[in-house]
């Protein structure tokens, strides 16, 4: 096959404890998956209709690298989230079999141009540009489920410049990992290489240039970085 231009490199995330990389297909995200965060955003929770959105696969930032403050915003917000990597996919995956598709877990930040999101919401417009921008998905190395199991009762937290910003237990998620996979598979044909950001707890706030962040999924993964 001859390409009209040179093909792009496949985005990937390191697998902890190995020299392997996890190649990315898509990044899926769920909104309003912690009740306290939904409350702070003035939103209602609908257990019948989870809210999903996407980020481009090449939005990932790996290796605890610096993150460039994005253009077109004056209100960049952090949202710390557990991240799930799929080794296999499919459609209409049953809840009871959903975790069989999980390859690994990590921790990441769903960076958000909050002012763009608010403006879009006020007009009833989609808010893709508020979520799916360059370097909007810093993520830690991935830790294989075959080694750590499936985290269900641990603290997820974020510190900025050494000060606590967000902290909650993942057991309080409204939709569990298995339920998220089940619901996503109703809408998409999930694929190996898909990455899922599973929602953020309360405490989202602004980041500015020079801020250093440390995100942690207790006993699983740590992500560090700096806004530049």
Coordinates of N, CA, C and O in Angstrom, one line a residue, residues 5 12 24 39 43 65 74 85 94 104 106 110 123 143 156 193 196 205-206 215 219 222:
X5 N 0.6 10.5 2.2 CA 1.6 11.2 3.1 C 2.1 10.1 4.0 O 1.5 9.0 4.1
X12 N 0.8 5.5 22.0 CA 0.9 4.3 22.9 C 1.2 4.7 24.3 O 1.7 5.9 24.6
X24 N -2.8 2.6 21.3 CA -4.2 3.2 21.5 C -5.0 3.2 20.3 O -4.6 3.5 19.2
X39 N -22.8 17.3 41.7 CA -23.4 18.3 42.5 C -22.6 19.6 42.3 O -23.3 20.7 42.2
X43 N -25.3 19.6 38.2 CA -25.9 18.7 37.2 C -26.6 17.6 37.9 O -26.3 17.3 39.1
X65 N 5.7 13.7 31.5 CA 6.2 14.9 30.8 C 5.5 16.2 31.1 O 4.3 16.1 31.6
X74 N -8.8 30.5 29.3 CA -8.2 31.2 30.5 C -8.6 30.4 31.8 O -8.5 30.9 32.9
X85 N -7.7 0.1 30.5 CA -7.2 -0.2 29.1 C -7.8 -1.6 28.7 O -7.7 -2.5 29.5
X94 N -21.9 -8.1 28.2 CA -22.6 -8.3 29.5 C -21.8 -7.8 30.7 O -20.6 -7.9 30.7
X104 N -5.4 -3.5 31.7 CA -4.6 -2.8 32.7 C -5.4 -1.6 33.2 O -6.4 -1.2 32.7
X106 N -4.7 2.4 35.2 CA -3.7 3.5 35.5 C -4.5 4.7 36.1 O -5.7 4.6 36.5
X110 N -8.2 14.2 33.0 CA -9.1 14.7 31.9 C -9.0 16.2 32.0 O -9.7 16.8 32.8
X123 N -25.3 27.6 25.3 CA -25.9 27.7 24.0 C -26.5 26.4 23.5 O -27.0 26.3 22.4
X143 N -0.8 -0.6 34.6 CA -0.5 -1.8 35.4 C -1.4 -2.9 35.1 O -2.7 -2.7 35.2
X156 N -8.6 7.6 45.0 CA -8.0 8.3 43.9 C -7.9 9.7 44.4 O -8.8 10.3 45.0
X193 N -7.1 -1.9 22.6 CA -6.4 -0.6 22.5 C -7.3 0.5 23.0 O -6.8 1.7 23.0
X196 N -10.3 4.0 28.6 CA -11.5 4.6 29.2 C -11.1 5.4 30.5 O -10.5 4.8 31.4
X205 N -10.7 22.1 39.7 CA -10.3 23.6 39.9 C -9.3 23.9 38.8 O -8.8 23.0 38.0
X206 N -8.8 25.1 38.8 CA -8.0 25.6 37.8 C -6.5 25.2 38.0 O -6.0 25.1 39.1
X215 N -1.1 12.9 40.6 CA -2.3 12.1 40.6 C -2.0 10.7 41.1 O -0.9 10.1 40.7
X219 N -2.2 2.4 45.5 CA -1.7 1.0 45.4 C -1.6 0.5 44.0 O -1.2 -0.6 43.7
X222 N 0.9 6.1 39.8 CA 1.1 7.5 40.1 C 1.4 8.2 38.8 O 2.2 7.7 38.0

